[in-house]
Amino acid sequence: MLRRALLLLAVGGLLAGFLLPADSGRLSQDLVWTAATLPLVLTLAVSIVRDFWIGRFGVDAIALVSMSAALLLDQALAAVVVAIMYAGGSVLEDFARGRAERNLKALTDRSPRFARRLAGGKLEEIPADEVAVGDELLVRAGEVLPVDGVLLDEHASIDAAAVTGEPLPERCRLGDVLLSGTVNAAESFRMRATAIAGESTYAGIVRMVQAAQTAKAPFMRMADRFALLLLPATLIIAAAAWLGSGDPIRALAVLVVATPCPLILAAPVAFISGVSRAARAGVLMKGSAALEALAQTKTVIFDKTGTLTHGGAGLLEIEAAPGRDGDEVLRLLGSLEQASGNVVALAAVEAARSHALALSPPREVKESRGSGLQGIVDGVRVIAGSRAFVCGTEPLPLWAEKTIKRYEGQPVLTVYLSANGMLVGIFVFGDGVRADAHATIAALRRNGIGRAVMLTGDDEAAAARVAAPLGLDRVLAGATPSGKVDVVREERASAPTLMVGDGINDAPALAAATVGIAMGARGATASSQAADIVILTDSLKPVAEAVAIARRTRAIAYQSVVTGLALSGIAMLFAAFGYVTPVAGALLQEGIDVAVIVNALRALRGGVGQSSFDANQGRMRQPA
């Protein structure tokens, strides 16, 4: 508000001076313009003294010197024009920063403030901070979830676009985990709180957003130090122009052209734009420093479980009996497993639905814990489970034996399926590679990551199965948490290193890397706290997007700074030789400032596209 008031005062003073009648007595144009300039001069002087007292220094001092010199040299018009240009540049920077922070501000502004608690058959509205673990809450249509929890109703539709960037609502079922900050996109539902508000996902996101808005990148700190050199350099050039020509107005023109500095304007706008652009892609960076460091990484290290893989029981392969269709046997398995709630059953149902198969309701289902289950699906007697449960002591046919031998010694679970007494399919479940893992690594390599490493605590066979299709440069199996840290430090000694992980045991390695990226939105976990960047969605794709955004942002910042300083330097030389007047210099410098800020705002757009990520690459092996 103060900057805007000073700008309006300076503009008003300039216009009043031009409109002043010729017979105004003692009230002259110069007096009006001086009066319009002095408030900004005094405000700027106080600000510079305050900053100097706490050890900060900036190029604002050049603006103070130029306006003061203009007033002392009876160049009141030049002084008020400089005041307008300086105040206008500050307001423009505020506008640009506000636009760049829009996505970050949207995250903090929508923090849940109230919750509706169900207790003793009554519904009461309470502050979100008063929700306790175990409370039963009611979330109405369109409301933001106040805390993390689990769904108590049969189904719900959750819009997570503001948190993860996912455009379509997600269909959740009884017992599914719900994240705070997401929105109820359908009818009301009940949930049970599993975390208090301060430890929920969204609270962690808000904390990281606040850090992102205050942390400075090394490039921006370098800009502050550069300001210490710019003032004496400007004064030397101005003094040389004065001594060489004998005209103090030339020195004034040099000072005016150097006010303010594109380096200080462009760098913060570009970096906060990049951070905001990343947030729109579901990537939360803890400040501009994380973005700049990410832009310089050359090596990426992935944890295996939960990062390159799903971290659960996914369907790896289907082997159907000769003459049988793979989709049909998967449909039979998925239909039957709807009656069970174990991990493998859920994975089978999810696999069938991902293949867009229409599941039928099973009848007469009987489940034998630890062995399998049987029932009737569309009139067919179906049995699914272990080999002994499905096949008894009968020898396996040749086609089934080949599948079993292929996975021998690997940490997988095999499910056998028979229909009307005949073995019709074998299903292999395990910790499957993410469908976007190959494409992500390929995109990282195209964006300048030259080396890809995988760490895992699993044995070599499990590690080799995951690493084989990904084209990694190094694979380390059997790694302990301390062993992972040693590898990260070793790789970091050779090049700036990016570590991507998801578990608590990854936290030390994430902290040891040049940049750590945590998979998952829960900001209260050890891995998210140790990481510099958090991926807000369950996907690897944003990792490649984050690197692309970081590299583009850093390039735009350098481009804006170098171009702006080059133009300012040329303008200063023209002013020193008398080709630019103080008033023209102020207008010229404002044009340069506008140009570099507009260019810096380009970091809000782009940075992600098919050139950096090809979604058609690296698909998981399709069922036979």
Coordinates of C-alpha atoms in Angstrom, one line a residue:
M1 CA 0.0 0.0 0.0
L2 CA 2.9 2.4 0.8
R3 CA 4.5 1.8 -2.5
R4 CA 1.3 2.4 -4.4
A5 CA 0.7 5.6 -2.4
L6 CA 4.2 6.9 -3.2
L7 CA 3.6 6.1 -6.9
L8 CA 0.3 7.9 -6.9
L9 CA 1.9 10.9 -5.1
A10 CA 4.7 11.1 -7.6
V11 CA 2.4 10.8 -10.6
G12 CA 0.1 13.4 -9.1
G13 CA 2.9 15.8 -8.5
L14 CA 4.2 15.4 -12.0
L15 CA 0.8 16.2 -13.5
A16 CA 0.2 19.1 -11.1
G17 CA 3.5 20.6 -12.1
F18 CA 2.6 20.6 -15.7
L19 CA -0.9 22.0 -15.1
L20 CA 0.4 24.7 -12.8
P21 CA -0.7 28.2 -14.1
A22 CA 2.0 30.6 -15.2
D23 CA 1.0 33.2 -12.6
S24 CA 1.2 30.9 -9.6
G25 CA 3.5 33.2 -7.6
R26 CA 6.0 31.4 -5.4
L27 CA 4.6 28.0 -6.3
S28 CA 6.8 26.9 -9.1
Q29 CA 6.9 23.6 -11.1
D30 CA 10.3 22.7 -9.6
L31 CA 8.8 23.2 -6.1
V32 CA 5.8 20.9 -6.8
W33 CA 8.0 18.2 -8.4
T34 CA 10.5 18.4 -5.5
A35 CA 7.6 18.0 -3.0
A36 CA 6.3 15.0 -4.9
T37 CA 9.8 13.4 -4.8
L38 CA 10.8 14.0 -1.2
P39 CA 8.4 11.5 0.4
L40 CA 9.9 8.7 -1.7
V41 CA 13.5 9.9 -0.9
L42 CA 12.8 10.0 2.8
T43 CA 11.1 6.6 2.8
L44 CA 13.9 5.0 0.8
A45 CA 16.5 6.5 3.1
V46 CA 14.9 5.0 6.2
S47 CA 14.6 1.6 4.5
I48 CA 18.2 1.6 3.4
V49 CA 19.4 2.6 6.9
R50 CA 17.2 -0.1 8.5
D51 CA 18.5 -2.8 6.0
F52 CA 22.1 -1.7 6.5
W53 CA 21.7 -2.0 10.3
I54 CA 20.7 -5.7 9.9
G55 CA 23.5 -6.4 7.5
R56 CA 21.7 -6.1 4.2
F57 CA 22.5 -3.9 1.2
G58 CA 20.8 -3.5 -2.1
V59 CA 20.8 -1.4 -5.3
D60 CA 18.0 0.8 -3.8
A61 CA 20.9 3.0 -2.8
I62 CA 21.5 3.9 -6.4
A63 CA 17.9 5.2 -6.7
L64 CA 18.4 7.3 -3.5
V65 CA 21.6 8.8 -4.9
S66 CA 20.1 9.5 -8.3
M67 CA 17.0 11.3 -6.9
S68 CA 19.1 13.2 -4.3
A69 CA 21.6 14.3 -7.0
A70 CA 18.8 15.4 -9.3
L71 CA 17.3 17.6 -6.6
L72 CA 20.7 19.1 -5.7
L73 CA 21.4 19.9 -9.4
D74 CA 18.0 21.6 -9.8
Q75 CA 16.7 18.8 -12.0
A76 CA 13.4 18.5 -10.3
L77 CA 11.7 17.1 -13.4
A78 CA 14.3 14.3 -13.6
A79 CA 13.9 13.6 -9.9
V80 CA 10.2 13.2 -10.0
V81 CA 10.4 11.0 -13.2
V82 CA 13.0 8.8 -11.5
A83 CA 10.7 8.6 -8.5
I84 CA 7.8 7.5 -10.7
M85 CA 9.9 4.9 -12.5
Y86 CA 11.4 3.5 -9.2
A87 CA 8.0 3.4 -7.4
G88 CA 6.4 2.0 -10.6
G89 CA 9.0 -0.7 -10.8
S90 CA 8.5 -1.7 -7.2
V91 CA 4.7 -1.9 -7.8
L92 CA 5.3 -3.9 -11.0
E93 CA 7.6 -6.3 -9.1
D94 CA 4.9 -6.7 -6.4
F95 CA 2.3 -7.5 -9.1
A96 CA 4.7 -10.0 -10.8
R97 CA 5.5 -11.7 -7.5
G98 CA 1.8 -11.8 -6.6
R99 CA 1.0 -13.4 -9.9
A100 CA 3.9 -15.9 -9.5
E101 CA 2.8 -16.8 -6.0
R102 CA -0.9 -17.3 -7.0
N103 CA -0.8 -21.1 -7.0
L104 CA 1.1 -21.1 -3.6
K105 CA -1.3 -18.7 -2.1
A106 CA -4.3 -20.7 -3.3
L107 CA -2.9 -23.7 -1.3
T108 CA -2.6 -21.8 1.9
D109 CA -5.9 -19.8 1.6
R110 CA -8.0 -22.9 1.4
S111 CA -6.7 -24.5 4.6
P112 CA -9.6 -26.3 6.4
R113 CA -10.8 -24.3 9.4
F114 CA -13.8 -26.2 10.6
A115 CA -15.0 -29.8 11.0
R116 CA -18.3 -31.5 11.6
R117 CA -18.0 -34.1 14.4
L118 CA -20.5 -36.9 15.0
A119 CA -20.7 -37.6 18.7
G120 CA -23.5 -39.2 20.7
G121 CA -25.8 -39.1 17.8
K122 CA -25.3 -35.3 17.5
L123 CA -23.6 -33.3 14.8
E124 CA -21.4 -30.4 16.1
E125 CA -19.2 -27.9 14.2
I126 CA -15.8 -27.5 15.8
P127 CA -12.5 -25.8 14.8
A128 CA -10.3 -28.1 12.7
D129 CA -7.6 -27.8 15.4
E130 CA -9.9 -29.5 17.9
V131 CA -10.3 -32.7 15.9
A132 CA -8.8 -35.7 17.8
V133 CA -7.6 -39.0 16.4
G134 CA -10.5 -41.4 16.2
D135 CA -13.2 -38.8 15.9
E136 CA -16.0 -39.6 13.4
L137 CA -16.5 -36.7 11.0
L138 CA -19.2 -35.8 8.5
V139 CA -17.9 -34.2 5.2
R140 CA -20.6 -32.5 3.1
A141 CA -20.6 -32.1 -0.6
G142 CA -18.1 -29.5 -1.8
E143 CA -16.3 -29.3 1.6
V144 CA -12.6 -29.6 2.2
L145 CA -11.5 -32.5 4.3
P146 CA -10.1 -31.0 7.6
V147 CA -7.8 -33.8 8.6
D148 CA -6.4 -37.1 7.3
G149 CA -8.6 -40.2 7.9
V150 CA -10.2 -43.3 6.5
L151 CA -13.6 -43.6 4.7
L152 CA -16.4 -45.2 6.8
D153 CA -19.0 -45.3 4.0
E154 CA -19.1 -47.7 1.1
H155 CA -17.9 -45.1 -1.4
A156 CA -17.0 -41.4 -1.9
S157 CA -15.7 -39.2 -4.8
I158 CA -12.7 -37.1 -3.9
D159 CA -11.3 -34.1 -5.9
A160 CA -7.6 -33.9 -5.2
A161 CA -6.8 -31.4 -8.0
A162 CA -5.7 -28.6 -5.6
V163 CA -3.3 -30.9 -3.7
T164 CA -2.0 -33.4 -6.3
G165 CA -2.8 -31.7 -9.6
E166 CA -4.9 -34.8 -10.7
P167 CA -7.7 -33.4 -12.9
L168 CA -10.4 -36.0 -12.3
P169 CA -12.1 -37.0 -9.0
E170 CA -11.0 -40.3 -7.5
R171 CA -13.5 -43.0 -6.5
C172 CA -12.8 -44.2 -3.0
R173 CA -14.1 -47.2 -1.2
L174 CA -14.7 -48.3 2.4
G175 CA -11.4 -48.2 4.4
D176 CA -9.5 -46.1 1.8
V177 CA -7.1 -43.4 3.2
L178 CA -8.4 -39.8 2.7
L179 CA -6.0 -36.8 2.7
S180 CA -6.8 -33.4 4.3
G181 CA -7.1 -30.6 1.8
T182 CA -8.9 -32.6 -0.8
V183 CA -12.6 -31.9 -1.6
N184 CA -15.7 -34.0 -1.4
A185 CA -16.9 -34.1 -5.0
A186 CA -20.2 -36.0 -4.4
E187 CA -22.6 -36.7 -1.7
S188 CA -21.8 -36.5 2.1
F189 CA -19.8 -39.2 3.7
R190 CA -18.4 -40.2 7.1
M191 CA -14.7 -40.6 7.9
R192 CA -12.6 -41.4 11.0
A193 CA -9.7 -39.0 11.8
T194 CA -6.3 -40.7 11.8
A195 CA -4.3 -37.5 12.5
I196 CA -4.8 -34.2 14.2
A197 CA -4.9 -31.0 12.0
G198 CA -1.4 -30.0 12.7
E199 CA 0.0 -33.4 11.7
S200 CA -2.2 -34.0 8.7
T201 CA -1.1 -33.9 5.0
Y202 CA -2.4 -30.4 4.3
A203 CA -0.7 -28.8 7.4
G204 CA 2.6 -30.2 6.1
I205 CA 1.9 -28.7 2.7
V206 CA 1.2 -25.3 4.2
R207 CA 4.4 -25.4 6.1
M208 CA 6.4 -26.2 3.0
V209 CA 4.6 -23.4 1.1
Q210 CA 5.6 -20.9 3.7
A211 CA 9.2 -22.1 3.5
A212 CA 9.0 -21.8 -0.3
Q213 CA 7.9 -18.2 -0.1
T214 CA 10.7 -17.1 2.2
A215 CA 13.8 -19.2 1.3
K216 CA 16.3 -17.6 -1.1
A217 CA 18.1 -19.4 -3.9
P218 CA 21.9 -19.1 -4.0
F219 CA 21.6 -17.2 -7.2
M220 CA 19.4 -14.6 -5.5
R221 CA 21.9 -14.3 -2.6
M222 CA 24.6 -13.8 -5.2
A223 CA 22.5 -11.0 -6.6
D224 CA 22.4 -9.3 -3.2
R225 CA 26.2 -9.5 -3.0
F226 CA 26.5 -8.2 -6.6
A227 CA 24.6 -5.1 -5.4
L228 CA 27.6 -4.2 -3.2
L229 CA 29.7 -3.9 -6.4
L230 CA 27.1 -2.2 -8.6
L231 CA 26.9 1.0 -6.6
P232 CA 30.6 1.9 -6.6
A233 CA 30.9 0.8 -10.3
T234 CA 28.0 3.1 -11.1
L235 CA 29.5 6.0 -9.1
I236 CA 32.9 5.5 -10.9
I237 CA 31.3 5.7 -14.3
A238 CA 29.2 8.7 -13.3
A239 CA 32.3 10.5 -11.9
A240 CA 34.3 9.7 -15.1
A241 CA 31.5 11.1 -17.2
W242 CA 31.5 14.3 -15.1
L243 CA 35.2 14.7 -15.1
G244 CA 35.5 14.0 -18.8
S245 CA 32.8 16.4 -19.9
G246 CA 32.7 18.9 -17.1
D247 CA 28.9 18.5 -17.1
P248 CA 27.3 17.1 -13.8
I249 CA 24.1 16.3 -15.7
R250 CA 25.9 13.5 -17.5
A251 CA 26.8 11.9 -14.2
L252 CA 23.2 12.3 -13.1
A253 CA 22.0 10.5 -16.3
V254 CA 24.4 7.6 -15.6
L255 CA 22.9 7.3 -12.1
V256 CA 19.4 7.4 -13.4
V257 CA 19.9 4.7 -16.0
A258 CA 21.3 2.4 -13.3
T259 CA 18.1 2.6 -11.3
P260 CA 17.0 0.0 -10.3
C261 CA 18.8 -3.2 -11.2
P262 CA 17.4 -6.0 -13.4
L263 CA 19.4 -8.5 -11.4
I264 CA 17.4 -7.8 -8.3
L265 CA 14.1 -7.6 -10.1
A266 CA 14.4 -10.6 -12.4
A267 CA 15.9 -13.3 -10.2
P268 CA 13.2 -13.4 -7.5
V269 CA 10.3 -13.2 -9.9
A270 CA 11.7 -16.0 -12.1
F271 CA 12.4 -18.4 -9.2
I272 CA 9.1 -17.9 -7.4
S273 CA 7.4 -18.3 -10.8
G274 CA 9.2 -21.7 -11.2
V275 CA 8.2 -22.8 -7.7
S276 CA 4.6 -21.8 -8.4
R277 CA 4.6 -23.6 -11.8
A278 CA 5.9 -26.7 -10.0
A279 CA 3.1 -26.5 -7.4
R280 CA 0.6 -26.5 -10.3
A281 CA 2.1 -29.8 -11.5
G282 CA 1.8 -31.4 -8.0
V283 CA 5.4 -30.7 -7.0
L284 CA 6.0 -28.8 -3.8
M285 CA 9.4 -27.2 -3.5
K286 CA 10.7 -25.9 -0.2
G287 CA 11.9 -22.6 -1.6
S288 CA 13.9 -21.3 -4.5
A289 CA 17.1 -22.9 -3.3
A290 CA 15.6 -26.3 -3.9
L291 CA 14.6 -25.4 -7.4
E292 CA 18.1 -24.0 -8.3
A293 CA 19.8 -27.0 -6.8
L294 CA 17.5 -29.3 -8.7
A295 CA 18.4 -27.5 -12.0
Q296 CA 22.0 -28.4 -11.6
T297 CA 21.7 -32.1 -10.7
K298 CA 23.5 -34.7 -12.9
T299 CA 22.8 -38.0 -11.1
V300 CA 19.5 -39.4 -9.9
I301 CA 19.3 -42.2 -7.3
F302 CA 16.0 -44.1 -6.8
D303 CA 14.9 -46.1 -3.9
K304 CA 13.2 -49.3 -5.3
T305 CA 10.2 -50.2 -3.1
G306 CA 7.4 -47.6 -3.3
T307 CA 9.4 -45.4 -5.7
L308 CA 10.3 -47.3 -8.8
T309 CA 7.7 -49.9 -7.8
H310 CA 4.2 -49.6 -6.3
G311 CA 5.3 -51.0 -3.0
G312 CA 2.4 -53.5 -2.8
A313 CA 1.0 -56.6 -4.4
G314 CA 0.5 -55.7 -8.0
L315 CA -0.3 -58.1 -10.9
L316 CA 3.0 -58.8 -12.8
E317 CA 1.8 -61.4 -15.3
I318 CA -1.0 -63.6 -16.4
E319 CA -0.4 -67.0 -18.0
A320 CA -3.6 -68.4 -19.5
A321 CA -4.1 -72.0 -20.5
P322 CA -3.8 -72.7 -24.3
G323 CA -7.1 -71.7 -25.9
R324 CA -8.1 -69.4 -23.1
D325 CA -8.2 -65.6 -23.2
G326 CA -6.1 -63.7 -20.7
D327 CA -8.8 -61.1 -20.1
E328 CA -11.5 -63.7 -19.5
V329 CA -9.5 -65.6 -16.9
L330 CA -8.6 -62.3 -15.2
R331 CA -12.3 -61.4 -15.2
L332 CA -13.2 -64.7 -13.5
L333 CA -10.5 -64.1 -10.8
G334 CA -11.5 -60.5 -10.2
S335 CA -15.2 -61.4 -10.0
L336 CA -14.5 -64.1 -7.4
E337 CA -12.0 -62.1 -5.4
Q338 CA -14.6 -59.3 -4.8
A339 CA -15.8 -61.5 -1.9
S340 CA -12.4 -61.3 -0.1
G341 CA -10.6 -58.4 1.5
N342 CA -7.0 -59.5 1.6
V343 CA -4.2 -57.7 -0.2
V344 CA -4.0 -60.1 -3.2
A345 CA -7.7 -60.1 -3.6
L346 CA -7.8 -56.3 -3.8
A347 CA -4.9 -56.3 -6.3
A348 CA -6.7 -58.8 -8.5
V349 CA -9.9 -56.7 -8.5
E350 CA -7.9 -53.6 -9.2
A351 CA -6.1 -55.3 -12.1
A352 CA -9.4 -56.4 -13.6
R353 CA -10.9 -53.0 -13.4
S354 CA -7.8 -51.4 -14.9
H355 CA -8.4 -53.6 -17.9
A356 CA -12.0 -52.3 -18.1
L357 CA -13.4 -55.8 -17.5
A358 CA -17.0 -56.1 -16.3
L359 CA -17.0 -58.0 -13.1
S360 CA -19.9 -60.3 -12.1
P361 CA -21.1 -60.8 -8.5
P362 CA -19.9 -64.2 -7.1
R363 CA -22.3 -66.6 -5.4
E364 CA -21.9 -69.4 -2.8
V365 CA -18.4 -68.1 -1.9
K366 CA -16.3 -70.1 0.6
E367 CA -12.9 -68.8 1.8
S368 CA -10.2 -70.9 3.3
R369 CA -7.9 -68.5 5.2
G370 CA -4.3 -68.7 3.8
S371 CA -5.3 -71.1 1.0
G372 CA -7.8 -69.5 -1.3
L373 CA -11.5 -69.3 -2.0
Q374 CA -14.1 -70.8 -4.3
G375 CA -17.5 -69.8 -5.6
I376 CA -19.7 -69.5 -8.7
V377 CA -19.3 -66.8 -11.3
D378 CA -21.8 -66.7 -14.1
G379 CA -22.6 -70.3 -13.6
V380 CA -19.0 -71.5 -13.6
R381 CA -17.4 -73.1 -10.5
V382 CA -14.2 -71.1 -9.9
I383 CA -11.5 -71.9 -7.4
A384 CA -8.5 -69.5 -6.8
G385 CA -5.6 -69.8 -4.4
S386 CA -2.5 -71.9 -3.8
R387 CA -1.4 -74.8 -5.9
A388 CA -2.4 -77.4 -3.3
F389 CA -5.8 -75.7 -2.9
V390 CA -6.6 -75.5 -6.6
C391 CA -4.7 -78.5 -8.1
G392 CA -4.2 -80.8 -5.2
T393 CA -1.4 -83.3 -5.9
E394 CA -2.0 -83.3 -9.7
P395 CA 1.1 -82.5 -11.8
L396 CA 1.1 -79.1 -13.6
P397 CA 0.8 -78.9 -17.3
L398 CA 3.9 -77.8 -19.3
W399 CA 2.6 -74.3 -19.9
A400 CA 2.2 -73.7 -16.2
E401 CA 5.6 -75.2 -15.3
K402 CA 7.4 -72.7 -17.5
T403 CA 5.7 -69.8 -15.7
I404 CA 6.6 -71.2 -12.3
K405 CA 10.3 -71.7 -13.2
R406 CA 10.5 -68.2 -14.7
Y407 CA 9.8 -66.7 -11.3
E408 CA 11.6 -69.3 -9.2
G409 CA 13.5 -67.7 -6.3
Q410 CA 11.9 -64.3 -6.7
P411 CA 9.7 -62.6 -4.1
V412 CA 6.4 -63.2 -5.8
L413 CA 3.1 -64.8 -5.0
T414 CA 1.5 -67.2 -7.5
V415 CA -2.3 -67.6 -7.6
Y416 CA -3.8 -70.6 -9.5
L417 CA -7.3 -70.4 -11.0
S418 CA -9.5 -73.3 -12.1
A419 CA -12.9 -73.2 -13.9
N420 CA -15.2 -76.2 -13.6
G421 CA -12.3 -78.4 -12.4
M422 CA -9.7 -77.4 -15.1
L423 CA -6.7 -75.1 -14.5
V424 CA -7.2 -72.1 -16.7
G425 CA -4.7 -69.6 -15.5
I426 CA -1.8 -68.6 -13.3
F427 CA -1.4 -65.2 -11.9
V428 CA 1.9 -63.8 -10.6
F429 CA 1.6 -61.0 -8.0
G430 CA 4.5 -58.9 -6.7
D431 CA 5.9 -55.5 -6.2
G432 CA 5.5 -54.4 -9.8
V433 CA 7.5 -51.6 -11.6
R434 CA 5.5 -48.4 -12.0
A435 CA 4.1 -48.0 -15.5
D436 CA 5.8 -44.6 -15.8
A437 CA 9.2 -45.6 -14.4
H438 CA 10.9 -46.2 -17.8
A439 CA 9.4 -43.0 -19.3
T440 CA 10.5 -41.0 -16.3
I441 CA 14.1 -42.1 -16.4
A442 CA 14.2 -41.5 -20.2
A443 CA 12.8 -38.0 -19.7
L444 CA 15.3 -37.3 -16.9
R445 CA 18.1 -38.3 -19.3
R446 CA 16.8 -35.9 -22.0
N447 CA 16.8 -33.2 -19.4
G448 CA 20.5 -33.5 -18.5
I449 CA 20.6 -36.3 -15.9
G450 CA 23.4 -38.5 -17.1
R451 CA 23.5 -41.2 -14.5
A452 CA 20.6 -43.3 -12.9
V453 CA 21.1 -45.5 -9.8
M454 CA 18.8 -47.8 -7.9
L455 CA 19.1 -48.6 -4.2
T456 CA 17.2 -51.4 -2.4
G457 CA 17.3 -53.4 0.7
D458 CA 15.9 -56.4 -1.2
D459 CA 18.1 -59.2 -2.6
E460 CA 19.9 -59.2 -5.9
A461 CA 17.2 -61.3 -7.7
A462 CA 14.4 -58.8 -6.8
A463 CA 16.6 -55.9 -7.7
A464 CA 17.6 -57.3 -11.1
R465 CA 13.9 -58.0 -12.0
V466 CA 13.1 -54.3 -11.4
A467 CA 16.2 -52.8 -12.9
A468 CA 16.4 -54.9 -16.1
P469 CA 13.8 -52.9 -18.2
L470 CA 14.9 -49.5 -16.9
G471 CA 18.4 -49.2 -18.3
L472 CA 20.0 -48.1 -15.0
D473 CA 23.7 -47.4 -14.7
R474 CA 24.2 -48.9 -11.2
V475 CA 22.1 -51.2 -9.0
L476 CA 22.9 -51.8 -5.3
A477 CA 20.9 -54.6 -3.5
G478 CA 20.9 -55.4 0.2
A479 CA 21.4 -51.8 1.1
T480 CA 20.8 -50.7 4.7
P481 CA 19.7 -47.1 5.6
S482 CA 23.3 -46.2 6.5
G483 CA 24.5 -48.0 3.3
K484 CA 22.2 -45.9 1.2
V485 CA 23.6 -42.7 2.8
D486 CA 27.2 -43.9 1.9
V487 CA 26.2 -44.5 -1.7
V488 CA 24.5 -41.0 -1.9
R489 CA 27.6 -39.4 -0.6
E490 CA 29.8 -41.3 -3.0
E491 CA 27.7 -40.3 -6.0
R492 CA 27.4 -36.7 -4.7
A493 CA 31.2 -36.4 -4.6
S494 CA 31.2 -36.9 -8.4
A495 CA 28.2 -34.7 -9.4
P496 CA 25.2 -32.9 -7.9
T497 CA 22.8 -35.7 -6.9
L498 CA 19.0 -36.1 -6.8
M499 CA 17.7 -38.8 -4.4
V500 CA 14.1 -40.0 -4.8
G501 CA 12.5 -42.1 -2.0
D502 CA 9.3 -42.6 -0.1
G503 CA 9.9 -44.5 3.2
I504 CA 11.1 -43.4 6.6
N505 CA 14.3 -45.4 6.1
D506 CA 15.0 -43.1 3.1
A507 CA 15.1 -39.9 5.2
P508 CA 18.8 -40.0 5.9
A509 CA 19.6 -40.6 2.2
L510 CA 17.2 -37.8 1.2
A511 CA 18.9 -35.4 3.6
A512 CA 22.4 -36.4 2.3
A513 CA 21.7 -35.8 -1.4
T514 CA 22.1 -32.4 -3.1
V515 CA 18.3 -32.5 -3.6
G516 CA 15.9 -35.0 -1.9
I517 CA 12.5 -35.7 -3.4
A518 CA 9.9 -37.5 -1.3
M519 CA 7.1 -39.4 -2.9
G520 CA 3.8 -38.7 -1.2
A521 CA 1.9 -35.8 0.3
R522 CA 2.0 -36.4 4.0
G523 CA 4.2 -33.6 5.2
A524 CA 4.5 -35.0 8.7
T525 CA 6.5 -38.1 7.8
A526 CA 10.3 -38.2 8.3
S527 CA 11.0 -38.6 4.6
S528 CA 8.9 -35.5 3.6
Q529 CA 10.5 -33.5 6.3
A530 CA 14.0 -34.5 5.2
A531 CA 13.3 -33.9 1.5
D532 CA 13.7 -30.6 -0.3
I533 CA 10.9 -31.4 -2.7
V534 CA 7.6 -33.4 -2.1
I535 CA 5.6 -35.1 -4.9
L536 CA 2.0 -34.7 -4.0
T537 CA 0.7 -37.5 -6.2
D538 CA 1.4 -41.2 -6.4
S539 CA 3.4 -41.0 -9.6
L540 CA 6.9 -40.8 -10.9
K541 CA 6.1 -38.5 -13.7
P542 CA 6.3 -35.3 -11.6
V543 CA 9.9 -36.1 -10.9
A544 CA 10.8 -35.5 -14.5
E545 CA 8.5 -32.6 -14.7
A546 CA 10.2 -31.0 -11.7
V547 CA 13.6 -31.2 -13.3
A548 CA 12.3 -29.8 -16.6
I549 CA 10.7 -26.9 -14.7
A550 CA 13.8 -26.2 -12.6
R551 CA 16.2 -26.2 -15.6
R552 CA 13.9 -23.9 -17.6
T553 CA 13.4 -21.5 -14.7
R554 CA 17.1 -21.2 -14.0
A555 CA 17.8 -20.5 -17.7
I556 CA 15.1 -17.8 -17.8
A557 CA 16.5 -16.2 -14.6
Y558 CA 20.0 -16.1 -16.1
Q559 CA 18.7 -14.9 -19.5
S560 CA 16.7 -12.0 -17.8
V561 CA 19.7 -11.0 -15.7
V562 CA 22.3 -11.1 -18.4
T563 CA 20.1 -9.3 -20.9
G564 CA 19.0 -6.7 -18.4
L565 CA 22.5 -5.9 -17.2
A566 CA 23.8 -5.7 -20.7
L567 CA 21.1 -3.3 -21.8
S568 CA 21.7 -1.2 -18.6
G569 CA 25.4 -1.2 -19.3
I570 CA 24.9 0.0 -22.8
A571 CA 22.5 2.7 -21.7
M572 CA 25.0 3.9 -19.0
L573 CA 27.7 4.3 -21.7
F574 CA 25.3 6.3 -23.9
A575 CA 24.4 8.5 -20.9
A576 CA 28.1 9.0 -20.0
F577 CA 28.7 10.3 -23.6
G578 CA 25.8 12.7 -23.4
Y579 CA 23.4 10.8 -25.7
V580 CA 20.8 10.2 -23.0
T581 CA 19.3 12.8 -20.7
P582 CA 18.3 12.1 -17.1
V583 CA 14.5 12.1 -18.0
A584 CA 15.1 9.9 -21.0
G585 CA 17.3 7.6 -18.9
A586 CA 14.6 7.1 -16.4
L587 CA 12.1 6.1 -19.0
L588 CA 14.7 3.8 -20.7
Q589 CA 15.6 2.0 -17.5
E590 CA 11.9 1.5 -16.7
G591 CA 11.5 -0.1 -20.1
I592 CA 14.4 -2.5 -19.4
D593 CA 12.9 -3.4 -16.0
V594 CA 9.5 -4.1 -17.5
A595 CA 11.2 -6.3 -20.2
V596 CA 13.2 -8.4 -17.7
I597 CA 10.2 -8.9 -15.4
V598 CA 7.9 -10.0 -18.2
N599 CA 10.6 -12.4 -19.4
A600 CA 11.0 -13.8 -15.9
L601 CA 7.3 -14.4 -15.7
R602 CA 7.7 -16.9 -18.6
A603 CA 8.7 -19.4 -15.9
L604 CA 5.0 -19.6 -14.9
R605 CA 4.3 -21.4 -18.2
G606 CA 5.8 -24.4 -20.0
G607 CA 8.6 -26.5 -18.7
V608 CA 6.6 -29.7 -19.2
G609 CA 5.5 -31.4 -22.3
Q610 CA 5.9 -34.4 -24.6
S611 CA 9.5 -33.4 -25.2
S612 CA 10.3 -34.1 -21.6
F613 CA 7.9 -36.9 -20.8
D614 CA 6.5 -39.5 -23.2
A615 CA 3.6 -41.3 -21.5
N616 CA 3.7 -44.1 -24.1
Q617 CA 7.1 -45.2 -23.0
G618 CA 7.9 -47.8 -20.3
R619 CA 4.5 -49.5 -20.0
M620 CA 4.3 -52.4 -17.6
R621 CA 4.3 -55.8 -19.3
Q622 CA 0.8 -56.6 -20.5
P623 CA -0.9 -59.9 -19.6
A624 CA -0.4 -62.7 -22.0

